[in-house]
Every structure is written in structure tokens, then in C-alpha cells.
């Protein structure tokens, strides 16, 4: 249980609450959560409810939180978090389009993709330099050279860059060359990686684990937030399932759910979520209709030549046709907040 103190609560009133909790052996711990002074209590409900904390003058409210995270929880942070990335605001209304190839393959490929997505209205450029591949014999990315290409091309077309760090040893280079660190689905519970990424202060795009619950996902976000880095962006990208007709099952109900449970921005990645380019536009439209703060889409100038995830890449013309639909849907949905 958490006792939220009034903003200007005098120290005498704070002491009264702490004293009452100590006498009742509730192990009170005074902490600051999102700038608010809060007393965390341990013990069963029958023990904590025995003290009428709401009746103390210094107390604003009492929060009974079952979730094992609190920095990520909506309860202590009513307003949507907005993550600002070089002038682009992610969350809190509006629509963020992140687009680009699955992997950086060479300068020409990346430049063609970047120019096309920029022209069609993308806000950020994506592209992997370190690629997590199921088989070690598949194309695993250009590494540092890929990061340098991302930085060069991003600067030239005027788009901030999002790219994945798979390992703590890659973080310094990713921070040097990119504006947002992506944590991939396979690493969602790599706790040392989450903490190292968090400590950089860089925005973190946190993919949901491919077989993770919402609680596990928000706990992963908590690891980052707990480093003092509040710039976390959630991204649903589909879950493994028994049916192999699609690559993953995109969980769109998690969008309104995560937005209820948490104040963090929620994006959707229908490219990995379906694995099939012909399904991507419909699911991107559905994601925005469900209240997503944006989408992440794989776009390749020539999907038939892509070295990874060829089957799910949109052509530039397909992305250009989709972008205005997404903007129109966002306007309808955001104009009627009761729908979310
Ligand atoms: C990616 O975005 O290229 C990627 C590998 O994503 P995920 O971790 O969701 O599979
Ligand atoms: Mn991919």
C-alpha cells in the first residue's frame, strides 16, 4: 500500500503518518515517485487498513497497488508521459511514425528508404545494425558501420534514428550514433541491459517480449524508470502462438490496457506483429484506432532484395498510401477520448 502525501505537507504531519505506521509495524519507507512524497507500507490489507490513513491531515490519498511496479503505474502519474526526441513528441496525443528497413544493408538502400519515409511523413528513421537472428548463419547486421550509416543518413534527411542494442557492450556506440535505443523482444527481460540502457538517459523503445505478460512488460519498463530515466516508450510487436499462418499474433487489446495501467506512450509494430506485408496496413490502421501513440513499420526500397524480414516490408509507395489514413484515424480517435 502507498500513502500519498499532500504536495505541501508540513514535516510535522509527515512525521505523524510515519509514526502511526511504525507503531503498527508496517515498515514505512518514505520515497519520492514522480516528484511526489509517498510512504510505502508493507503488510496484508487487514493490517494496513486498520489505520485510517485517509483521515490524517497530511494525506492526500491511499493507493492500494497490486502490481509489482509503481514508477510505470498510472496511479502515481495521471498524465500521459511525453517522450521528446529531437523535437518530436511521442505520447500525449498526436501520432508518431517510425519507419525504415529491418536492417541497414548499405548506404544506398538506407538512403532510399529514409528519403521515402521522410517524404511520406515519418518522424523517426529505424534500422538495425545489430540484428538478433534465429540462425547464426543469417545476415546479422553491419554493426558499427551500420550505426555510422544511420547517423549520416538520418542527419542528411533530417530524421532522428532508432536502433537496437542487443548487448550492454553495444550501448555506448548506439548512444553515440542514434537518438533512441531499441530493446528488442528477445531482450525484454535482460535486466542488466535494461539498466545499462536506462542509465544513459537516452529514450528507450521497449518492445514487448514475444511471450510476455503485460505485467512482465511493465516491470521491464520499471527497471529502466528505476535508473532515473523517464523516457520509456512501450511497443507491442506480437506474441508467439500456435497458429503459424502469421508470424506472431498482434495483441491490440494491450494498447488500451497498457494505456490504462501506465502513463507511458504505447506504439505498435504491425510488421513483426504479422510478418506479412499485405496484412500490415490493416493492422496499422487498427492499432491507431485502438489508441496507439504511433506505429513502427518496416519499409524497404526493394523488399524482394531485403536481407532480413523481406516478407513483411512495405514498399515506399505502400507506406506513402498508408500514412495519411493513420493521421486521419488518429484525429478521429483522439478527438473522442471516451473511446480509448
Ligand atoms: C526489429 O525491430 O527489427 C526487431 C528485431 O524487432 P523485435 O525485437 O520485435 O523482433
Ligand atoms: Mn525486422
Short mmCIF file of C-alpha atoms and ligand atoms in Angstrom, two decimals:
data_model
loop_
_atom_site.label_atom_id
_atom_site.label_comp_id
_atom_site.label_asym_id
_atom_site.label_seq_id
_atom_site.Cartn_x
_atom_site.Cartn_y
_atom_site.Cartn_z
CA UNK A 1 0.00 0.00 0.00
CA UNK A 2 1.13 3.55 -0.69
CA UNK A 3 0.18 6.68 1.24
CA UNK A 4 0.44 9.74 -0.98
CA UNK A 5 1.21 12.90 1.00
CA UNK A 6 -0.24 16.27 0.10
CA UNK A 7 2.15 18.34 -2.07
CA UNK A 8 2.98 20.90 0.62
CA UNK A 9 2.51 18.60 3.58
CA UNK A 10 4.35 20.08 6.62
CA UNK A 11 7.03 17.82 8.09
CA UNK A 12 5.11 17.51 11.36
CA UNK A 13 2.13 15.97 9.53
CA UNK A 14 4.50 13.69 7.60
CA UNK A 15 6.00 12.53 10.91
CA UNK A 16 2.53 11.77 12.29
CA UNK A 17 1.85 9.36 9.44
CA UNK A 18 5.27 7.72 9.69
CA UNK A 19 4.86 7.32 13.44
CA UNK A 20 1.42 5.69 13.13
CA UNK A 21 2.77 3.29 10.51
CA UNK A 22 5.79 2.41 12.64
CA UNK A 23 3.68 1.71 15.71
CA UNK A 24 1.53 -0.61 13.58
CA UNK A 25 4.75 -2.33 12.33
CA UNK A 26 4.04 -1.55 8.68
CA UNK A 27 7.71 -0.79 7.88
CA UNK A 28 7.06 2.66 6.38
CA UNK A 29 9.51 3.81 3.71
CA UNK A 30 9.40 7.41 2.56
CA UNK A 31 10.12 7.66 -1.18
CA UNK A 32 9.69 10.13 -3.97
CA UNK A 33 7.76 8.90 -7.00
CA UNK A 34 7.47 11.27 -9.96
CA UNK A 35 8.25 14.18 -7.62
CA UNK A 36 5.55 13.22 -5.08
CA UNK A 37 6.37 12.25 -1.48
CA UNK A 38 4.93 8.82 -0.84
CA UNK A 39 5.10 6.40 2.08
CA UNK A 40 5.29 2.75 1.04
CA UNK A 41 3.92 0.26 3.56
CA UNK A 42 4.27 -3.49 3.77
CA UNK A 43 1.78 -5.93 5.22
CA UNK A 44 -1.56 -7.51 4.41
CA UNK A 45 -4.60 -5.36 3.70
CA UNK A 46 -6.11 -6.33 7.05
CA UNK A 47 -3.06 -4.77 8.77
CA UNK A 48 -2.71 -1.64 6.63
CA UNK A 49 -6.43 -0.92 6.60
CA UNK A 50 -6.51 -0.98 10.40
CA UNK A 51 -5.08 2.56 10.37
CA UNK A 52 -7.33 5.24 8.83
CA UNK A 53 -4.54 6.91 6.86
CA UNK A 54 -7.01 8.90 4.72
CA UNK A 55 -8.07 10.75 7.87
CA UNK A 56 -4.58 12.17 8.56
CA UNK A 57 -4.30 15.85 7.59
CA UNK A 58 -1.08 15.36 5.60
CA UNK A 59 -2.51 12.59 3.46
CA UNK A 60 -3.93 13.20 0.01
CA UNK A 61 -4.96 9.62 -0.78
CA UNK A 62 -4.11 5.99 -0.28
CA UNK A 63 -3.24 3.76 -3.22
CA UNK A 64 -3.64 0.01 -2.99
CA UNK A 65 -1.44 -1.24 -5.78
CA UNK A 66 -1.30 -4.93 -6.51
CA UNK A 67 1.06 -4.52 -9.45
CA UNK A 68 4.76 -5.13 -8.74
CA UNK A 69 5.70 -1.84 -10.43
CA UNK A 70 4.88 1.69 -9.40
CA UNK A 71 7.02 4.13 -11.41
CA UNK A 72 5.33 2.78 -14.55
CA UNK A 73 1.87 2.81 -13.00
CA UNK A 74 -0.84 5.26 -13.95
CA UNK A 75 -1.84 5.58 -10.28
CA UNK A 76 1.04 7.91 -9.47
CA UNK A 77 1.20 9.65 -12.81
CA UNK A 78 -2.20 10.64 -14.09
CA UNK A 79 -0.98 12.48 -17.18
CA UNK A 80 0.47 10.78 -20.21
CA UNK A 81 4.24 10.82 -20.37
CA UNK A 82 5.52 12.55 -23.45
CA UNK A 83 8.96 11.45 -24.63
CA UNK A 84 10.64 14.14 -26.62
CA UNK A 85 13.14 13.06 -29.26
CA UNK A 86 14.83 15.96 -31.02
CA UNK A 87 11.65 17.99 -31.28
CA UNK A 88 9.32 15.05 -31.95
CA UNK A 89 6.87 14.38 -29.14
CA UNK A 90 5.92 10.75 -28.57
CA UNK A 91 2.78 10.20 -26.46
CA UNK A 92 0.17 12.55 -25.06
CA UNK A 93 -1.76 12.87 -28.31
CA UNK A 94 -0.52 13.09 -31.87
CA UNK A 95 0.82 10.27 -33.96
CA UNK A 96 4.41 9.10 -34.30
CA UNK A 97 5.50 7.23 -37.39
CA UNK A 98 8.75 5.30 -37.12
CA UNK A 99 9.77 3.71 -40.39
CA UNK A 100 12.73 2.26 -42.22
CA UNK A 101 14.29 -1.05 -43.16
CA UNK A 102 14.61 -4.03 -40.85
CA UNK A 103 18.37 -3.91 -41.26
CA UNK A 104 20.83 -1.40 -42.61
CA UNK A 105 22.30 -3.17 -45.65
CA UNK A 106 24.26 -0.43 -47.41
CA UNK A 107 24.25 3.34 -47.84
CA UNK A 108 22.10 3.37 -50.99
CA UNK A 109 19.41 1.12 -49.53
CA UNK A 110 19.23 3.14 -46.33
CA UNK A 111 19.20 6.50 -48.12
CA UNK A 112 16.41 5.38 -50.48
CA UNK A 113 14.31 4.13 -47.56
CA UNK A 114 15.00 7.23 -45.44
CA UNK A 115 14.15 9.72 -48.17
CA UNK A 116 10.93 7.86 -49.00
CA UNK A 117 9.68 7.61 -45.42
CA UNK A 118 10.65 11.20 -44.65
CA UNK A 119 8.72 12.43 -47.66
CA UNK A 120 5.67 10.39 -46.62
CA UNK A 121 5.66 11.92 -43.15
CA UNK A 122 7.74 9.64 -40.90
CA UNK A 123 9.01 11.25 -37.70
CA UNK A 124 11.87 8.85 -36.98
CA UNK A 125 14.06 6.54 -39.02
CA UNK A 126 14.52 2.94 -37.90
CA UNK A 127 17.09 0.37 -38.99
CA UNK A 128 19.02 -2.42 -37.32
CA UNK A 129 22.80 -2.50 -37.19
CA UNK A 130 22.90 -5.37 -34.68
CA UNK A 131 20.30 -7.92 -35.73
CA UNK A 132 19.02 -10.69 -33.48
CA UNK A 133 18.60 -13.61 -35.91
CA UNK A 134 17.31 -17.07 -35.14
CA UNK A 135 20.05 -18.70 -37.21
CA UNK A 136 23.63 -17.58 -36.67
CA UNK A 137 24.22 -18.02 -40.43
CA UNK A 138 21.70 -15.34 -41.41
CA UNK A 139 22.64 -11.69 -42.03
CA UNK A 140 23.33 -10.26 -38.58
CA UNK A 141 23.78 -6.61 -39.49
CA UNK A 142 26.68 -4.30 -40.31
CA UNK A 143 27.45 -3.46 -36.69
CA UNK A 144 29.35 -0.22 -36.13
CA UNK A 145 29.41 0.54 -39.85
CA UNK A 146 25.61 0.31 -39.84
CA UNK A 147 25.38 2.73 -36.92
CA UNK A 148 27.56 5.23 -38.77
CA UNK A 149 25.37 4.95 -41.86
CA UNK A 150 22.26 5.51 -39.75
CA UNK A 151 23.72 8.65 -38.20
CA UNK A 152 24.86 10.01 -41.58
CA UNK A 153 21.62 9.28 -43.41
CA UNK A 154 19.43 10.38 -40.50
CA UNK A 155 21.25 13.71 -40.36
CA UNK A 156 21.07 14.18 -44.10
CA UNK A 157 17.32 13.57 -44.42
CA UNK A 158 16.53 15.20 -41.06
CA UNK A 159 15.21 12.23 -39.07
CA UNK A 160 16.27 11.08 -35.60
CA UNK A 161 17.32 7.44 -35.55
CA UNK A 162 16.06 4.42 -33.57
CA UNK A 163 18.23 1.31 -33.46
CA UNK A 164 18.59 -1.79 -31.33
CA UNK A 165 21.26 -2.55 -28.75
CA UNK A 166 21.40 -6.28 -28.11
CA UNK A 167 24.16 -6.21 -25.56
CA UNK A 168 25.49 -3.84 -22.90
CA UNK A 169 28.76 -3.63 -24.88
CA UNK A 170 26.90 -2.03 -27.82
CA UNK A 171 25.25 0.71 -25.79
CA UNK A 172 27.97 3.38 -25.96
CA UNK A 173 28.10 3.18 -29.75
CA UNK A 174 24.32 3.13 -30.11
CA UNK A 175 24.06 6.25 -27.92
CA UNK A 176 26.78 7.97 -29.96
CA UNK A 177 25.06 7.38 -33.30
CA UNK A 178 21.31 7.10 -32.54
CA UNK A 179 18.68 9.13 -30.69
CA UNK A 180 16.65 6.20 -29.33
CA UNK A 181 17.86 2.82 -28.03
CA UNK A 182 15.59 -0.05 -29.00
CA UNK A 183 15.41 -3.05 -26.69
CA UNK A 184 14.21 -5.98 -28.75
CA UNK A 185 11.61 -8.56 -27.89
CA UNK A 186 14.21 -11.21 -27.08
CA UNK A 187 15.89 -8.93 -24.57
CA UNK A 188 12.86 -7.54 -22.78
CA UNK A 189 13.88 -9.31 -19.60
CA UNK A 190 17.63 -8.82 -19.95
CA UNK A 191 17.75 -6.82 -16.75
CA UNK A 192 21.41 -5.71 -16.88
CA UNK A 193 20.78 -4.46 -20.45
CA UNK A 194 17.66 -2.55 -19.35
CA UNK A 195 19.57 -0.90 -16.52
CA UNK A 196 22.59 -0.04 -18.63
CA UNK A 197 20.37 1.42 -21.35
CA UNK A 198 18.35 3.31 -18.75
CA UNK A 199 21.42 4.85 -17.16
CA UNK A 200 22.37 6.57 -20.43
CA UNK A 201 19.31 8.84 -20.08
CA UNK A 202 18.59 8.18 -23.77
CA UNK A 203 14.98 7.42 -24.78
CA UNK A 204 14.31 3.68 -24.69
CA UNK A 205 11.92 1.95 -27.10
CA UNK A 206 10.95 -1.19 -25.21
CA UNK A 207 9.47 -3.98 -27.29
CA UNK A 208 7.15 -6.38 -25.50
CA UNK A 209 8.64 -9.85 -25.09
CA UNK A 210 7.28 -12.35 -27.60
CA UNK A 211 5.80 -14.44 -24.79
CA UNK A 212 5.50 -11.87 -22.03
CA UNK A 213 2.57 -10.78 -19.93
CA UNK A 214 1.62 -7.12 -19.61
CA UNK A 215 2.87 -7.18 -16.02
CA UNK A 216 6.26 -8.51 -17.11
CA UNK A 217 6.44 -5.83 -19.79
CA UNK A 218 5.65 -3.03 -17.35
CA UNK A 219 8.12 -4.49 -14.85
CA UNK A 220 10.76 -4.32 -17.58
CA UNK A 221 9.83 -0.65 -18.06
CA UNK A 222 10.16 -0.26 -14.29
CA UNK A 223 13.79 -1.41 -14.49
CA UNK A 224 14.52 1.48 -16.84
CA UNK A 225 12.46 4.03 -14.90
CA UNK A 226 14.18 2.92 -11.71
CA UNK A 227 17.51 4.15 -13.11
CA UNK A 228 16.02 7.66 -13.11
CA UNK A 229 15.34 7.61 -16.86
CA UNK A 230 11.71 8.53 -17.50
CA UNK A 231 11.97 8.37 -21.28
CA UNK A 232 10.43 4.98 -21.95
CA UNK A 233 8.28 4.14 -24.99
CA UNK A 234 6.40 0.82 -25.00
CA UNK A 235 5.97 -1.11 -28.24
CA UNK A 236 3.68 -4.11 -28.81
CA UNK A 237 5.06 -6.36 -31.57
CA UNK A 238 3.06 -9.56 -31.42
CA UNK A 239 3.14 -12.73 -29.38
CA UNK A 240 4.06 -16.28 -30.32
CA UNK A 241 1.06 -18.52 -30.85
CA UNK A 242 0.12 -22.00 -32.01
CA UNK A 243 -1.00 -20.83 -35.45
CA UNK A 244 1.80 -20.36 -37.94
CA UNK A 245 -0.41 -18.65 -40.56
CA UNK A 246 1.00 -15.36 -39.31
CA UNK A 247 4.44 -14.79 -37.81
CA UNK A 248 3.07 -13.58 -34.47
CA UNK A 249 -0.32 -12.67 -33.05
CA UNK A 250 -0.57 -8.93 -32.68
CA UNK A 251 -2.21 -8.15 -29.35
CA UNK A 252 -4.12 -4.95 -30.00
CA UNK A 253 -6.19 -5.15 -26.84
CA UNK A 254 -2.97 -4.49 -24.96
CA UNK A 255 -2.95 -0.94 -26.35
CA UNK A 256 -5.92 0.41 -24.36
CA UNK A 257 -4.95 -1.88 -21.48
CA UNK A 258 -1.35 -0.65 -21.24
CA UNK A 259 -2.58 2.92 -21.51
CA UNK A 260 -4.92 2.36 -18.58
CA UNK A 261 -2.26 0.68 -16.46
CA UNK A 262 0.58 3.01 -17.39
CA UNK A 263 1.26 6.60 -18.35
CA UNK A 264 3.95 5.62 -20.88
CA UNK A 265 3.45 6.04 -24.64
CA UNK A 266 2.38 2.87 -26.44
CA UNK A 267 3.40 2.11 -30.02
CA UNK A 268 2.55 -0.87 -32.19
CA UNK A 269 4.76 -2.71 -34.66
CA UNK A 270 2.46 -4.47 -37.14
CA UNK A 271 5.42 -5.52 -39.31
CA UNK A 272 6.80 -8.04 -36.82
CA UNK A 273 3.27 -8.43 -35.45
CA UNK A 274 2.05 -10.08 -38.65
CA UNK A 275 5.17 -10.89 -40.67
CA UNK A 276 3.25 -10.33 -43.91
CA UNK A 277 3.28 -7.02 -45.75
CA UNK A 278 -0.26 -7.45 -47.10
CA UNK A 279 -1.60 -7.56 -43.52
CA UNK A 280 0.44 -4.63 -42.22
CA UNK A 281 -1.69 -1.65 -43.40
CA UNK A 282 -4.92 -3.02 -41.89
CA UNK A 283 -3.24 -3.75 -38.57
CA UNK A 284 -1.51 -0.36 -38.52
CA UNK A 285 -4.88 1.33 -39.02
CA UNK A 286 -6.40 -0.86 -36.31
CA UNK A 287 -3.53 -0.03 -33.92
CA UNK A 288 -4.11 3.70 -34.28
CA UNK A 289 -7.87 3.16 -33.93
CA UNK A 290 -7.15 1.30 -30.68
CA UNK A 291 -5.40 4.39 -29.33
CA UNK A 292 -1.73 3.69 -30.09
CA UNK A 293 0.53 6.74 -29.93
CA UNK A 294 2.18 5.66 -33.14
CA UNK A 295 3.38 2.75 -35.22
CA UNK A 296 6.72 1.29 -36.18
CA UNK A 297 6.83 -0.01 -39.75
CA UNK A 298 9.45 -1.78 -41.81
CA UNK A 299 9.89 -0.16 -45.21
CA UNK A 300 12.42 -1.32 -47.81
CA UNK A 301 13.02 0.24 -51.24
CA UNK A 302 13.08 -3.26 -52.78
CA UNK A 303 11.61 -5.83 -50.38
CA UNK A 304 12.44 -8.68 -52.77
CA UNK A 305 16.14 -7.93 -52.17
CA UNK A 306 15.95 -7.43 -48.39
CA UNK A 307 18.50 -9.38 -46.34
CA UNK A 308 16.11 -9.75 -43.41
CA UNK A 309 12.33 -9.69 -42.91
CA UNK A 310 11.69 -9.33 -46.66
CA UNK A 311 8.21 -10.82 -46.36
CA UNK A 312 6.91 -8.09 -44.07
CA UNK A 313 8.50 -4.97 -45.58
CA UNK A 314 6.25 -2.32 -47.11
CA UNK A 315 7.28 -0.69 -50.35
CA UNK A 316 7.75 3.08 -50.13
CA UNK A 317 4.54 3.64 -52.14
CA UNK A 318 2.58 1.44 -49.74
CA UNK A 319 3.89 3.40 -46.77
CA UNK A 320 3.05 6.68 -48.50
CA UNK A 321 -0.52 5.47 -49.13
CA UNK A 322 -0.94 4.35 -45.52
CA UNK A 323 0.44 7.41 -43.69
CA UNK A 324 -2.50 9.77 -44.41
CA UNK A 325 -5.00 7.09 -43.33
CA UNK A 326 -3.21 6.78 -40.00
CA UNK A 327 -3.22 10.55 -39.49
CA UNK A 328 -6.96 10.69 -40.25
CA UNK A 329 -7.75 7.82 -37.86
CA UNK A 330 -5.65 9.39 -35.09
CA UNK A 331 -7.58 12.61 -35.45
CA UNK A 332 -10.93 10.85 -35.10
CA UNK A 333 -9.84 8.73 -32.13
CA UNK A 334 -8.06 11.49 -30.27
CA UNK A 335 -10.94 13.87 -30.77
CA UNK A 336 -13.11 11.41 -28.84
CA UNK A 337 -11.07 10.37 -25.82
CA UNK A 338 -14.01 8.43 -24.34
CA UNK A 339 -13.39 5.79 -27.00
CA UNK A 340 -9.93 4.93 -25.67
C1 LIG B 1 13.23 -5.17 -35.17
O1 LIG B 1 12.54 -4.20 -34.86
O2 LIG B 1 13.91 -5.21 -36.20
C2 LIG B 1 13.21 -6.38 -34.33
C3 LIG B 1 14.15 -7.31 -34.41
O3 LIG B 1 12.12 -6.41 -33.54
P1 LIG B 1 11.66 -7.48 -32.44
O4 LIG B 1 12.64 -7.40 -31.33
O5 LIG B 1 10.29 -7.02 -32.08
O6 LIG B 1 11.63 -8.83 -33.12
MN1 LIG B 2 12.79 -6.89 -38.61
#
